[in-house]
XYZ file of C-alpha atoms in Angstrom:
759
model
C 0.935 -14.642 -0.592
C 3.849 -12.227 1.004
C 5.713 -15.177 1.538
C 6.659 -15.619 -1.761
C 7.270 -12.237 -2.441
C 11.695 -11.705 -1.631
C 14.121 -10.547 -3.100
C 16.396 -12.649 -5.188
C 19.192 -14.522 -3.365
C 17.152 -14.519 -0.473
C 14.122 -16.979 -0.300
C 13.893 -17.924 -4.103
C 17.419 -19.646 -3.947
C 16.169 -21.147 -1.053
C 14.291 -23.402 -2.810
C 14.247 -26.260 -4.882
C 12.997 -25.157 -7.672
C 16.033 -26.764 -10.112
C 15.575 -28.112 -13.569
C 15.734 -31.768 -12.282
C 12.685 -31.076 -10.013
C 10.358 -29.243 -12.646
C 11.009 -32.517 -14.550
C 8.937 -34.246 -12.173
C 5.911 -32.201 -13.481
C 2.977 -35.643 -13.363
C 5.184 -37.526 -11.171
C 5.100 -38.884 -7.914
C 7.151 -35.903 -6.287
C 8.091 -37.805 -2.765
C 7.458 -41.299 -1.541
C 6.237 -41.831 1.986
C 8.857 -44.084 4.555
C 8.017 -47.902 3.962
C 6.007 -49.054 6.355
C 3.109 -51.733 6.478
C 0.390 -49.892 6.810
C 0.666 -46.236 4.750
C -0.867 -43.522 6.552
C -4.129 -42.908 5.706
C -5.087 -39.375 4.113
C -7.289 -36.763 5.735
C -9.629 -36.361 2.876
C -10.154 -39.434 0.558
C -10.688 -38.006 -2.444
C -11.883 -34.164 -4.333
C -15.281 -33.320 -4.446
C -15.630 -31.065 -6.986
C -17.713 -28.402 -6.070
C -20.212 -27.346 -8.206
C -22.696 -25.255 -6.597
C -20.839 -21.639 -6.606
C -23.197 -18.476 -6.968
C -20.154 -16.061 -6.473
C -19.874 -14.704 -10.210
C -19.288 -11.169 -10.944
C -19.169 -8.157 -8.641
C -22.368 -6.332 -6.874
C -21.171 -3.353 -8.284
C -21.984 -1.750 -12.014
C -18.315 -2.333 -13.925
C -16.312 0.981 -14.103
C -17.231 4.006 -16.896
C -12.758 3.895 -17.076
C -10.297 1.350 -16.622
C -6.164 1.303 -16.002
C -4.326 -0.909 -19.253
C -0.316 -1.080 -19.437
C 1.134 1.944 -21.873
C 3.896 0.236 -21.586
C 3.808 -3.597 -21.687
C 7.775 -3.953 -22.271
C 8.774 -1.286 -19.762
C 8.978 -2.166 -15.906
C 10.908 0.008 -13.294
C 11.950 -0.243 -9.414
C 10.599 1.595 -6.890
C 9.609 4.695 -9.132
C 8.033 8.290 -7.666
C 7.958 10.561 -10.840
C 6.713 10.237 -14.406
C 7.407 13.665 -16.429
C 9.045 15.070 -19.478
C 11.374 17.864 -20.967
C 10.598 20.949 -22.851
C 11.549 19.827 -26.925
C 11.641 16.156 -26.889
C 8.759 13.389 -26.945
C 10.892 11.264 -23.567
C 9.416 10.527 -20.547
C 11.846 10.476 -17.700
C 10.944 8.047 -14.535
C 12.650 9.076 -11.100
C 13.091 5.954 -7.703
C 13.725 6.034 -4.747
C 17.055 4.380 -5.459
C 18.669 7.408 -6.544
C 18.247 6.232 -10.438
C 16.382 8.348 -13.855
C 16.000 6.712 -16.687
C 14.671 7.845 -19.925
C 12.679 6.315 -22.594
C 10.592 7.178 -26.509
C 7.214 7.670 -25.483
C 6.434 4.577 -27.526
C 3.993 1.752 -26.646
C 6.200 -0.757 -27.948
C 9.304 0.716 -25.974
C 11.355 -1.654 -24.852
C 15.132 0.280 -23.801
C 15.512 2.797 -21.306
C 18.999 5.313 -21.083
C 20.032 6.261 -17.873
C 19.833 9.667 -16.647
C 21.667 9.236 -13.363
C 22.352 7.053 -10.481
C 23.032 9.015 -7.663
C 25.750 7.244 -5.141
C 24.243 5.508 -2.302
C 25.512 5.417 1.684
C 26.509 3.030 4.021
C 25.473 2.957 7.124
C 27.702 2.907 9.243
C 26.057 1.682 12.396
C 24.561 -1.650 10.270
C 26.027 -1.595 6.930
C 22.638 -0.733 5.131
C 23.010 0.551 2.282
C 20.817 3.824 1.900
C 19.824 5.310 -1.585
C 19.296 8.932 -2.365
C 15.549 9.180 -2.542
C 13.838 10.836 -5.322
C 10.717 12.261 -4.996
C 10.577 15.290 -7.552
C 12.012 15.736 -10.490
C 11.616 18.819 -12.776
C 13.110 20.030 -15.788
C 13.863 24.003 -16.186
C 11.265 25.566 -18.916
C 14.743 26.681 -20.758
C 16.151 23.542 -20.329
C 16.898 23.219 -24.495
C 18.885 26.095 -23.982
C 20.304 25.857 -20.128
C 20.226 21.953 -19.747
C 18.927 22.418 -16.095
C 16.989 20.024 -13.877
C 16.405 19.570 -10.668
C 15.700 16.856 -8.269
C 14.146 16.872 -4.901
C 15.492 14.704 -3.164
C 15.325 13.190 0.475
C 18.989 12.014 2.435
C 19.014 10.110 5.025
C 22.606 9.598 5.960
C 24.690 10.788 7.384
C 22.197 12.150 10.992
C 19.401 13.958 10.356
C 17.470 13.027 7.585
C 17.615 16.104 5.281
C 15.279 17.238 2.154
C 17.508 18.873 -0.551
C 16.219 20.461 -3.750
C 19.830 20.273 -6.018
C 20.221 21.503 -9.335
C 22.706 19.477 -12.105
C 23.550 20.182 -15.582
C 23.216 17.892 -18.258
C 26.139 16.915 -20.708
C 26.676 19.801 -23.537
C 26.517 16.150 -25.657
C 23.939 14.393 -24.502
C 20.983 16.373 -23.165
C 19.719 13.120 -21.699
C 22.569 12.293 -19.286
C 23.023 14.302 -16.190
C 27.214 15.100 -15.557
C 26.453 14.179 -11.830
C 29.535 16.396 -11.093
C 27.613 19.827 -11.612
C 25.510 19.109 -8.328
C 24.437 22.354 -6.317
C 21.999 22.484 -3.129
C 19.959 24.924 -4.032
C 17.932 24.528 -0.294
C 18.157 21.812 2.551
C 16.064 21.278 5.581
C 15.660 18.246 8.094
C 12.621 16.184 7.585
C 12.373 12.998 9.296
C 9.130 11.734 7.928
C 6.432 13.514 5.602
C 8.829 14.887 3.138
C 6.429 16.028 0.312
C 9.135 16.649 -2.444
C 6.366 17.141 -5.827
C 8.240 20.143 -7.751
C 6.624 21.991 -10.694
C 7.705 25.382 -12.809
C 4.573 27.263 -12.234
C 2.949 29.625 -15.504
C 4.774 32.518 -13.940
C 8.518 30.601 -14.445
C 8.946 30.766 -10.313
C 9.959 26.711 -9.431
C 7.234 25.431 -6.671
C 7.910 22.748 -3.876
C 5.697 20.635 -1.722
C 6.995 19.860 1.741
C 5.494 17.573 4.334
C 5.665 18.499 7.625
C 8.655 16.700 8.747
C 7.393 14.192 11.088
C 5.603 11.279 11.178
C 2.605 11.407 13.016
C 0.156 13.800 14.845
C 2.663 16.466 14.182
C 4.088 16.383 17.394
C 6.428 19.511 16.876
C 3.570 21.133 15.659
C 5.397 22.509 12.325
C 1.935 22.527 10.098
C 0.644 25.932 11.241
C 4.245 27.168 11.900
C 5.628 29.339 8.870
C 9.413 29.760 10.581
C 10.674 27.367 8.778
C 9.703 25.787 5.115
C 8.091 22.391 6.501
C 4.503 22.057 5.483
C 4.197 24.399 2.957
C 4.002 25.041 -0.902
C 6.848 26.897 -1.764
C 7.667 29.372 -4.495
C 11.535 30.431 -5.495
C 13.288 32.184 -8.311
C 15.772 29.808 -9.109
C 17.101 32.110 -12.284
C 18.610 34.856 -9.685
C 20.559 34.497 -7.115
C 21.018 35.593 -3.983
C 24.284 37.243 -2.401
C 24.019 34.033 0.321
C 21.899 31.408 -1.565
C 21.458 30.205 -5.219
C 17.586 31.501 -5.273
C 16.115 34.826 -4.963
C 12.767 35.099 -3.355
C 9.382 36.670 -5.984
C 8.911 39.991 -5.207
C 5.153 39.385 -4.538
C 5.752 36.008 -2.325
C 2.943 36.409 0.423
C 4.593 36.512 3.617
C 7.851 38.033 2.477
C 7.349 41.295 4.915
C 6.092 38.654 7.600
C 7.953 38.803 10.885
C 9.007 35.183 11.675
C 7.462 33.881 8.415
C 9.914 32.668 5.700
C 9.506 34.369 2.565
C 9.858 31.158 0.741
C 6.169 30.245 1.185
C 3.739 30.083 -0.976
C 0.725 28.599 1.006
C 0.984 26.492 3.967
C -0.847 24.004 6.556
C -0.113 20.623 4.711
C 1.074 17.154 6.363
C 2.166 15.373 3.289
C 1.591 17.085 0.013
C 2.116 13.797 -2.382
C 2.108 15.367 -6.436
C 1.232 18.681 -7.219
C 0.460 20.080 -10.975
C -1.076 23.310 -12.947
C -3.550 23.708 -14.852
C -2.177 24.242 -18.795
C -5.138 26.348 -19.305
C -6.041 28.699 -16.299
C -2.737 28.013 -13.970
C -4.569 26.768 -10.762
C -2.281 25.044 -8.480
C -3.767 21.813 -7.543
C -2.213 19.283 -4.779
C -3.041 15.950 -3.348
C -2.899 15.801 0.415
C -2.368 12.647 2.697
C -3.931 12.375 5.559
C -3.479 10.318 9.154
C -6.692 9.397 11.008
C -9.535 9.843 8.956
C -9.442 11.674 5.619
C -7.503 12.289 2.273
C -7.821 15.384 0.229
C -7.536 17.465 -2.937
C -6.870 21.650 -2.677
C -7.113 23.979 -5.483
C -4.088 26.049 -3.485
C -4.378 29.308 -3.465
C -1.634 32.455 -2.753
C -1.374 32.768 1.168
C -3.249 29.558 1.863
C -3.773 28.351 5.443
C -4.724 24.533 4.222
C -5.630 23.528 8.006
C -2.825 20.860 9.045
C -3.006 19.977 11.859
C -5.346 22.049 13.167
C -7.726 20.315 10.645
C -7.931 16.975 8.464
C -9.838 17.821 5.544
C -12.885 19.130 6.925
C -12.297 17.701 9.960
C -11.063 19.253 13.108
C -8.075 17.614 14.490
C -5.997 19.848 17.151
C -8.403 22.901 17.193
C -6.497 23.887 20.242
C -3.170 24.417 18.812
C -1.999 27.907 17.648
C -2.417 29.030 13.916
C -0.605 30.425 11.089
C -0.785 33.757 9.744
C -3.752 33.575 7.147
C -7.410 32.191 7.977
C -8.154 28.384 7.358
C -8.837 27.380 3.818
C -11.015 23.897 3.056
C -10.532 21.481 0.384
C -11.718 20.838 -2.846
C -12.813 17.486 -1.619
C -11.881 14.873 0.791
C -11.752 11.318 0.993
C -12.974 9.209 3.649
C -10.546 6.317 4.670
C -13.141 3.924 3.579
C -12.285 4.535 0.460
C -8.666 6.245 0.425
C -5.828 6.186 2.465
C -2.800 7.721 0.330
C -3.442 10.686 -1.946
C -1.565 10.746 -5.230
C -2.557 13.860 -6.690
C -2.967 14.096 -10.371
C -3.370 16.547 -13.476
C -6.387 18.038 -14.888
C -7.113 16.883 -18.584
C -6.640 18.522 -21.693
C -5.744 15.033 -24.049
C -7.691 14.018 -26.867
C -8.562 10.468 -26.347
C -10.855 11.092 -23.419
C -12.918 13.380 -24.394
C -15.532 13.386 -21.935
C -12.869 13.846 -19.125
C -11.211 17.303 -21.078
C -11.156 19.743 -18.354
C -11.453 17.329 -15.061
C -8.894 16.771 -12.588
C -8.164 13.439 -12.298
C -6.418 12.084 -8.595
C -5.793 8.658 -7.403
C -4.978 7.125 -4.099
C -1.616 5.013 -3.540
C -2.927 2.713 -1.269
C -6.942 1.708 -3.091
C -6.269 1.902 -6.768
C -9.110 4.293 -6.674
C -9.279 6.970 -9.399
C -11.709 9.665 -9.535
C -12.366 12.890 -11.489
C -13.537 15.980 -10.756
C -14.932 19.535 -12.320
C -14.657 22.078 -10.083
C -16.324 25.464 -10.482
C -13.932 28.831 -10.263
C -16.903 31.334 -9.750
C -19.018 29.579 -7.351
C -15.856 27.612 -5.689
C -17.902 24.153 -5.579
C -17.277 21.496 -7.397
C -19.956 20.128 -9.785
C -19.102 16.578 -10.531
C -17.203 13.769 -8.922
C -17.144 10.147 -9.990
C -14.904 7.016 -9.058
C -13.496 6.199 -12.599
C -12.088 3.239 -12.129
C -11.435 0.773 -8.742
C -7.851 -0.980 -9.338
C -5.318 -2.939 -7.284
C -2.659 -0.398 -8.138
C -0.727 1.502 -5.745
C -0.458 4.622 -8.020
C 2.265 6.874 -6.809
C 2.782 9.321 -9.291
C 0.967 10.810 -12.541
C 2.876 11.863 -15.595
C 1.736 14.453 -18.289
C 2.755 14.612 -21.992
C 3.047 17.662 -24.239
C -0.414 16.454 -25.898
C -1.855 16.653 -22.451
C -2.279 12.780 -21.859
C -2.030 11.415 -18.385
C 0.098 8.701 -17.734
C -0.672 6.815 -14.066
C 3.106 4.895 -12.360
C 2.973 2.013 -9.654
C 5.363 1.599 -6.965
C 4.973 -1.831 -6.411
C 5.312 -3.386 -10.125
C 7.087 -0.094 -11.468
C 4.703 -0.141 -14.169
C 3.357 2.873 -16.292
C -1.168 2.867 -16.816
C -3.156 4.894 -19.103
C -6.967 4.952 -18.602
C -9.308 3.971 -21.138
C -12.931 4.327 -21.884
C -14.409 0.382 -20.354
C -16.298 -0.855 -23.329
C -19.522 -1.732 -22.903
C -20.456 -5.776 -21.540
C -21.974 -8.113 -24.052
C -25.415 -9.187 -22.640
C -24.196 -13.321 -23.232
C -20.845 -12.366 -20.855
C -23.421 -10.419 -17.994
C -22.893 -12.546 -15.355
C -25.861 -13.401 -12.921
C -26.690 -10.779 -9.752
C -24.012 -11.318 -7.074
C -25.397 -13.075 -4.107
C -26.644 -10.855 -1.305
C -26.904 -13.544 1.143
C -24.099 -16.104 2.054
C -26.847 -18.866 2.046
C -26.879 -17.869 -1.940
C -23.467 -18.146 -2.517
C -23.273 -21.638 -2.715
C -20.425 -22.476 -0.378
C -22.673 -23.598 2.303
C -24.744 -26.857 2.377
C -26.443 -25.435 5.620
C -25.510 -22.530 6.734
C -26.839 -21.629 9.605
C -25.432 -24.684 10.253
C -22.199 -23.275 8.636
C -21.597 -26.921 7.177
C -19.724 -26.280 3.773
C -20.883 -27.767 0.668
C -19.310 -30.321 -1.049
C -15.772 -29.950 -2.200
C -15.209 -27.276 -0.175
C -12.634 -27.658 1.654
C -11.410 -26.137 5.717
C -7.988 -25.229 6.503
C -6.139 -23.808 9.013
C -2.847 -21.787 9.390
C 0.268 -21.736 11.622
C 0.652 -18.631 11.863
C -2.953 -16.509 12.219
C -3.282 -13.012 11.976
C -4.436 -10.979 14.677
C -8.204 -10.366 14.313
C -8.891 -8.645 17.832
C -9.212 -12.066 19.462
C -11.523 -13.222 17.752
C -12.207 -16.992 16.416
C -12.020 -18.114 12.768
C -12.689 -20.802 10.452
C -11.728 -21.147 6.820
C -12.259 -22.750 3.405
C -10.726 -23.149 -0.089
C -13.318 -23.134 -2.476
C -12.108 -24.066 -6.187
C -14.758 -24.486 -8.784
C -14.974 -27.660 -10.776
C -11.847 -29.524 -10.913
C -9.622 -26.141 -11.451
C -6.377 -26.513 -9.709
C -3.959 -24.327 -7.954
C -0.306 -24.035 -9.922
C 2.903 -22.610 -9.094
C 4.864 -20.094 -10.524
C 8.789 -20.770 -10.593
C 9.561 -18.347 -7.457
C 6.647 -20.940 -5.441
C 3.845 -18.621 -5.730
C 0.642 -19.895 -5.502
C -1.740 -19.112 -8.497
C -5.619 -19.776 -8.285
C -8.185 -20.851 -11.122
C -10.798 -18.157 -12.001
C -13.450 -18.270 -9.251
C -11.748 -19.726 -6.747
C -13.056 -18.182 -2.904
C -11.039 -18.295 -0.378
C -13.801 -17.683 3.233
C -13.172 -16.666 6.815
C -15.882 -17.007 9.261
C -14.830 -14.594 12.239
C -16.802 -15.226 15.203
C -16.512 -13.892 19.112
C -17.354 -15.349 22.738
C -20.065 -13.223 23.819
C -18.756 -14.372 27.699
C -15.410 -14.391 28.306
C -14.049 -17.735 27.926
C -17.295 -19.554 27.202
C -17.020 -20.815 24.067
C -20.701 -22.164 24.465
C -21.786 -18.421 23.942
C -19.970 -17.890 20.832
C -21.106 -15.494 17.910
C -20.672 -15.490 14.265
C -20.076 -11.847 13.117
C -19.028 -11.920 9.686
C -17.685 -14.231 6.857
C -15.501 -12.337 4.195
C -14.890 -14.301 0.737
C -11.438 -13.355 -1.503
C -12.675 -13.941 -4.503
C -10.896 -13.693 -8.243
C -13.127 -12.976 -11.095
C -13.135 -12.212 -14.523
C -13.198 -8.526 -15.379
C -14.671 -6.989 -18.704
C -10.814 -6.001 -19.567
C -10.446 -9.812 -19.955
C -8.022 -10.023 -16.845
C -9.334 -11.622 -13.716
C -8.953 -9.644 -10.438
C -9.478 -10.588 -6.783
C -12.228 -9.193 -4.896
C -12.759 -8.582 -1.081
C -16.722 -9.018 -0.038
C -18.111 -9.018 3.979
C -21.422 -10.696 5.011
C -22.715 -9.878 8.308
C -24.674 -12.106 10.266
C -27.598 -11.736 12.014
C -29.061 -12.121 15.662
C -30.669 -15.611 14.711
C -27.280 -16.896 13.264
C -28.996 -18.257 10.598
C -27.589 -16.104 7.482
C -25.460 -13.382 6.688
C -26.270 -10.385 4.463
C -23.602 -8.898 1.909
C -22.617 -5.774 3.662
C -22.024 -2.607 0.410
C -18.995 -0.994 -0.511
C -18.155 1.750 3.127
C -16.921 0.184 6.546
C -18.762 -0.541 9.027
C -18.685 -0.415 13.099
C -20.500 -2.164 15.675
C -20.638 -2.203 19.475
C -21.063 -5.750 21.482
C -21.401 -6.084 25.107
C -19.481 -9.125 26.338
C -20.044 -10.403 29.618
C -17.237 -10.732 31.554
C -16.170 -11.270 35.441
C -13.352 -9.436 35.384
C -14.493 -6.422 34.179
C -16.316 -3.684 36.226
C -19.607 -3.484 36.236
C -19.387 -7.418 34.796
C -19.592 -6.145 31.713
C -17.441 -4.735 28.604
C -18.218 -3.355 25.209
C -16.266 -4.689 22.486
C -16.400 -2.690 18.974
C -15.769 -4.629 15.691
C -14.671 -3.136 12.384
C -16.366 -4.736 9.099
C -13.752 -3.825 6.212
C -15.005 -1.808 3.942
C -14.328 -3.315 0.060
C -11.306 -1.064 -0.444
C -9.865 -2.552 3.443
C -9.721 -5.450 2.065
C -7.765 -5.544 -0.943
C -4.849 -3.122 1.041
C -3.684 -5.573 2.762
C -4.461 -8.022 0.185
C -2.824 -6.408 -2.748
C -0.785 -6.764 -5.662
C 2.949 -7.207 -4.779
C 1.400 -9.391 -1.897
C 0.313 -11.542 -4.212
C -3.897 -10.935 -3.229
C -3.379 -13.901 -1.236
C -1.979 -13.975 2.186
C -2.775 -17.346 4.420
C -2.746 -20.202 1.578
C 0.327 -21.321 0.507
C 2.831 -23.656 1.748
C 4.433 -22.102 4.651
C 1.400 -21.501 6.546
C -0.654 -24.767 5.242
C 2.374 -27.023 5.952
C 0.649 -28.282 9.587
C -1.775 -30.792 10.409
C -5.475 -30.673 10.128
C -7.875 -32.821 11.992
C -10.060 -33.960 8.540
C -13.339 -35.813 9.300
C -11.356 -38.818 7.583
C -8.309 -38.533 9.898
C -5.826 -36.154 10.937
C -3.195 -35.074 7.642
C -0.583 -32.969 6.943
C -2.911 -30.267 4.719
C -0.355 -29.915 2.042
C -0.101 -33.920 1.725
C -3.784 -34.137 1.837
C -4.265 -31.729 -1.065
C -1.664 -33.268 -2.722
C -3.403 -36.534 -2.713
C -6.501 -35.344 -3.799
C -5.053 -33.059 -6.899
C -5.742 -30.074 -5.922
C -1.950 -28.833 -6.498
C -1.663 -28.761 -10.087
C 2.150 -28.031 -9.628
C 3.887 -31.015 -7.919
C 5.306 -29.745 -4.466
C 9.446 -29.303 -4.134
C 9.709 -31.412 -1.425
C 7.820 -34.034 1.421
C 6.171 -31.491 3.915
C 8.813 -32.465 6.672
C 11.499 -30.832 4.246
C 9.109 -27.591 2.987
C 9.240 -24.389 5.174
C 6.705 -23.445 7.859
C 5.803 -20.734 9.970
C 5.402 -21.340 13.496
C 2.235 -20.297 16.203
C 3.426 -17.350 17.917
C 1.995 -18.833 21.339
C 3.706 -22.127 21.293
C 6.190 -22.092 24.199
C 8.186 -24.959 22.977
C 9.821 -23.012 19.987
C 12.279 -20.535 20.533
C 11.131 -16.614 21.220
C 12.643 -15.584 17.849
C 11.070 -18.049 16.263
C 7.856 -17.206 16.955
C 8.421 -13.072 16.815
C 9.525 -13.500 13.599
C 6.499 -15.789 12.629
C 4.074 -13.215 14.227
C 5.844 -10.453 12.393
C 5.511 -12.436 8.727
C 2.143 -13.068 8.993
C 0.885 -9.972 10.240
C 2.891 -6.843 8.691
C 5.337 -8.507 5.530
C 2.440 -8.231 3.205
C 3.136 -4.554 3.113
C 6.488 -4.887 4.842
C 8.720 -6.433 2.390
C 10.757 -4.653 -0.447
C 8.019 -2.480 -2.626
C 5.446 -4.095 -0.787
C 3.968 -1.272 0.377
C 4.864 0.084 3.568
C 5.970 3.653 3.731
C 8.861 2.436 5.039
C 12.054 0.476 3.877
C 11.665 -2.452 6.654
C 11.413 -5.819 5.119
C 9.562 -8.772 7.795
C 9.698 -12.089 6.038
C 10.479 -14.252 8.586
C 13.276 -16.640 6.715
C 15.975 -13.527 6.229
C 18.480 -12.658 8.885
C 17.736 -9.960 11.208
C 20.502 -7.929 9.568
C 17.973 -7.645 6.069
C 15.262 -6.182 7.618
C 16.282 -2.975 8.004
C 15.213 -2.895 11.150
C 18.226 -3.046 13.815
C 19.591 0.375 14.451
C 17.481 2.066 11.757
C 16.339 5.101 12.468
C 12.774 5.453 11.865
C 11.953 6.983 8.527
C 8.270 9.018 10.197
C 8.757 9.754 13.692
C 10.055 8.535 16.914
C 6.429 8.149 18.461
C 7.529 10.754 20.931
C 10.229 8.930 22.395
C 13.869 10.548 21.473
C 16.082 8.832 19.940
C 14.177 5.483 19.014
C 14.948 2.903 16.631
C 12.972 0.975 14.775
C 14.421 -1.833 16.882
C 17.175 -0.970 19.160
C 18.705 -3.883 20.614
C 18.134 -4.718 24.232
C 15.919 -1.530 24.815
C 12.049 -2.085 24.103
C 11.018 0.952 24.647
C 13.084 2.697 22.317
C 12.449 0.536 19.634
C 9.246 2.025 17.207
C 8.504 -1.782 15.702
C 7.098 -1.722 19.692
C 5.477 1.555 20.204
C 3.624 1.307 17.109
C 2.136 -2.105 18.090
C 1.041 -0.945 21.449
C -1.169 1.619 20.612
C -4.219 1.663 17.813
C -4.800 5.822 18.182
C -1.982 8.036 15.948
C 0.609 5.537 14.377
C -0.603 2.863 15.478
C 0.466 -0.215 13.817
C -1.101 -2.157 11.806
C -3.381 0.980 10.786
C -6.258 -0.681 9.454
C -8.826 -3.620 10.567
C -7.970 -3.821 14.004
C -8.921 -2.129 16.827
C -7.606 -3.824 20.016
C -4.073 -4.411 20.946
C -2.581 -7.662 21.163
C -1.307 -7.375 24.022
C 0.399 -10.941 24.278
C 1.960 -10.065 21.219
C 3.452 -7.271 22.253
C 4.650 -9.341 25.484
C 6.349 -11.559 22.997
C 8.310 -8.753 20.990
C 9.442 -6.657 24.496
C 10.709 -9.690 25.504
C 12.352 -10.403 22.103
C 14.008 -6.863 21.929
C 15.423 -6.768 25.103
C 16.752 -10.229 24.978
C 18.493 -8.364 21.292
C 22.686 -7.564 22.274
C 23.324 -4.537 21.694
C 27.324 -3.892 20.210
């Protein structure tokens, strides 16, 4: 559904959802041209799907669930939620340079603007560049001195700088910052992985988390280099000025007398420390660390510690031969593989009163997968004594916030909402679903699983611009239970009924070019089921086909990789190996995310094409409308509605083919607030100048090609967009679900970039 998620004034304004059009509900939306013999419909009438056994979940309910804490409040691209001494207000800072505050009341509806940092205009492309706020911290003596500290990522003028700045609030309004009082405390270049969390420690000093300052692989090896401020936790005294800087170095900092080491460093060896916190009872410093290839980690940081990057990633060696810094390596408290986590968000040790079973446990989450965990740590034995997944959500949790009473809030980035954990109530016996089908043949989706023949009421479909899936062949089906239908909201987004199942089967040719050798590998289900909370949730499942091709079994929660031998006359020895990536359930929901409305390929732009049904060839939208599958009228006849095109179709321009490819393969994350850690927007129907690619500096490194832009017109070799597509190693895109480079797309996009005119 990512095609529908656009900024106001881009996609939405192009649709004809005007009052006159909406008034047509229940009437014929368009009439076919007058002709002597009307074109027959591909599907004559709808057959209800009544055989569904895809109900509930194969996993037991999680012990807790995330619920909206302030249902009337939403924020744009927020990154921080925190409190201030002496007030019951909460403060939210964002990547648009804005800070707002509101009362910590469940029915809060109003926010007060505390600060709006002025944006810059990039003269190279006219883009608006916000001063992104990654950290916000109030001085412990804020009630007296009115000092507020921000960690800001300034992207213009180049190079990109990370800055810790100090402001004062107005004397007569402690909740509004005087922008004229800004003082830069410290600043340093940091192109990517900027870190940015800050906290005052129980000792009164300011602790600052910085990233390795680049994109992938720590190619400048800053992780173990203590001669700069990168990849570190810094500790400074902001109350005592130095003769040449507005802070001093605490005398007990560990490296204050170490030659060649910045004295501000408290600990080092971090890739991207995203959110640090102190245990309010014992002063322990906890840090969430975003990994790269395989592991996401939680560290308990101690004075002078070396936490491994980029010699190690979590417990695993990364580049073991690289030089090491002036301290032995320290392991994480816990690491999560990329089968269940992708971007760690550090949390807090819980000392609230609502969740007594979690008292004293460290609670943290993952930005991309939405999973929330808690652990207990024995400080004497130095080991984890308990670790549990609290909830598996679809939330992109960017930050945790702690109230004065020790309660925790969770802040989401895409939707800009605040959540809290509550104990999940037990499910009544009469509401417990039947066992989830462990075999594909038990789902009720196929009349004959062996023959891959769908059950009555299960409708096949195809898409205009297929997602790249390592050269596999795909069959797709829509299954809606009973007489339920799809409706559209005012933005044209498709809304599915409970019990909907979208099905996709992947197959490969075991002999190159021989369709008779085709073997089904997996069938994936994306299904909308009612959760115990009463709300509906999308979930993804994978069934792996057996060797006999008669049935498929449900894969567990974790990912799986299998290698197959392909007969290929063009390969050395006549064969080659092909490894297939069977996604974990978590992997599924990384792309099928909340901002993309979970469903990616079933929408007007993808389905607006001809399909050969058993009853004849017909436009899919026309066929679905005819059988009443669409509750809401289409806004126009299919010929007038937008559509993506097949990137392989050479009858279209290279520009249209590339924009459709990027939309189908990338825009579910790379759109406004979509979760991709970049500002680019790859929706196909916005002007190229509004994609934030052309002559924009990459935010996560140049992939080893100095001077690169995201898209450098006329220079494909210095366009990071292409460089990332050309690899499945560090920094490759897409970063999940595929193990092979789409070489046809690489060729097409290289041609497209080189055809662009540079100014």
